[in-house]
Amino acid sequence: MSEAPHNPLSPIVFHVLLAIADGHEHGYAIGKAVEETSGLRVGPGTIYGSLQRMERDGLVAESVDRADERRRPFVMTEEGRRALEAEAARIDRLAVLARSRDLVPGPETA
């Protein structure tokens, strides 16, 4: 698999894409998911600023499925999915390398 043009992704972009990998979500829910998966505290400015840049870069788009006019749901584009998959593969390769150097336990020793 070749690297997507957006890789490596920043941690916040990676976690935002993970948050919407299975469907559309609005900014507040994305922020909560990012906090859960990353362990980082992220404010609305970080989330909405990232979403704006990601939309400009073609990684996400505003969803047409808008049940609440006050909330702007986002979906991952095909380009966003390719970037997320490439970044996940990159992280996996790094994890394999780290395990091979006994920096973290492997699945059989965890």
Short mmCIF file of C-alpha atoms in Angstrom, two decimals, residues 34-93:
data_model
loop_
_atom_site.label_atom_id
_atom_site.label_comp_id
_atom_site.label_asym_id
_atom_site.label_seq_id
_atom_site.Cartn_x
_atom_site.Cartn_y
_atom_site.Cartn_z
CA VAL A 34 -11.03 12.16 20.47
CA GLU A 35 -10.60 12.71 24.21
CA GLU A 36 -11.57 9.10 24.89
CA THR A 37 -9.27 7.52 22.31
CA SER A 38 -6.30 9.85 22.69
CA GLY A 39 -6.40 10.62 26.40
CA LEU A 40 -5.87 14.29 25.51
CA ARG A 41 -8.04 17.21 26.54
CA VAL A 42 -9.07 19.02 23.39
CA GLY A 43 -11.14 22.16 23.26
CA PRO A 44 -13.75 23.10 20.70
CA GLY A 45 -11.32 25.44 18.93
CA THR A 46 -8.93 22.56 18.29
CA ILE A 47 -11.68 20.26 17.03
CA TYR A 48 -13.47 22.80 14.84
CA GLY A 49 -10.19 24.26 13.53
CA SER A 50 -9.01 20.75 12.64
CA LEU A 51 -12.33 19.94 10.97
CA GLN A 52 -12.11 23.12 8.86
CA ARG A 53 -8.57 22.26 7.71
CA MET A 54 -9.55 18.64 7.11
CA GLU A 55 -12.55 19.76 5.05
CA ARG A 56 -10.33 22.10 3.02
CA ASP A 57 -7.84 19.22 2.50
CA GLY A 58 -10.58 16.85 1.32
CA LEU A 59 -10.41 14.44 4.29
CA VAL A 60 -13.91 15.18 5.63
CA ALA A 61 -17.10 16.73 4.31
CA GLU A 62 -20.23 18.08 5.88
CA SER A 63 -22.90 15.38 5.97
CA VAL A 64 -26.13 15.92 4.08
CA ASP A 65 -27.88 13.95 6.87
CA ARG A 66 -28.56 16.87 9.18
CA ALA A 67 -31.22 16.12 11.78
CA ASP A 68 -30.43 19.18 13.92
CA GLU A 69 -29.79 22.56 12.28
CA ARG A 70 -27.62 23.64 15.22
CA ARG A 71 -25.12 20.84 14.65
CA ARG A 72 -22.85 20.32 11.67
CA PRO A 73 -22.21 16.60 11.19
CA PHE A 74 -19.11 15.49 9.31
CA VAL A 75 -18.31 12.34 7.34
CA MET A 76 -15.02 10.94 6.17
CA THR A 77 -14.35 11.20 2.44
CA GLU A 78 -12.70 8.44 0.40
CA GLU A 79 -9.48 10.46 0.57
CA GLY A 80 -9.87 10.61 4.36
CA ARG A 81 -10.35 6.83 4.53
CA ARG A 82 -7.22 6.26 2.43
CA ALA A 83 -5.24 8.61 4.66
CA LEU A 84 -6.54 6.91 7.83
CA GLU A 85 -5.76 3.43 6.48
CA ALA A 86 -2.25 4.49 5.42
CA GLU A 87 -1.59 6.07 8.82
CA ALA A 88 -2.89 3.00 10.67
CA ALA A 89 -0.57 0.82 8.57
CA ARG A 90 2.35 3.17 9.32
CA ILE A 91 1.63 2.99 13.05
CA ASP A 92 1.37 -0.80 12.84
CA ARG A 93 4.80 -0.99 11.16
#
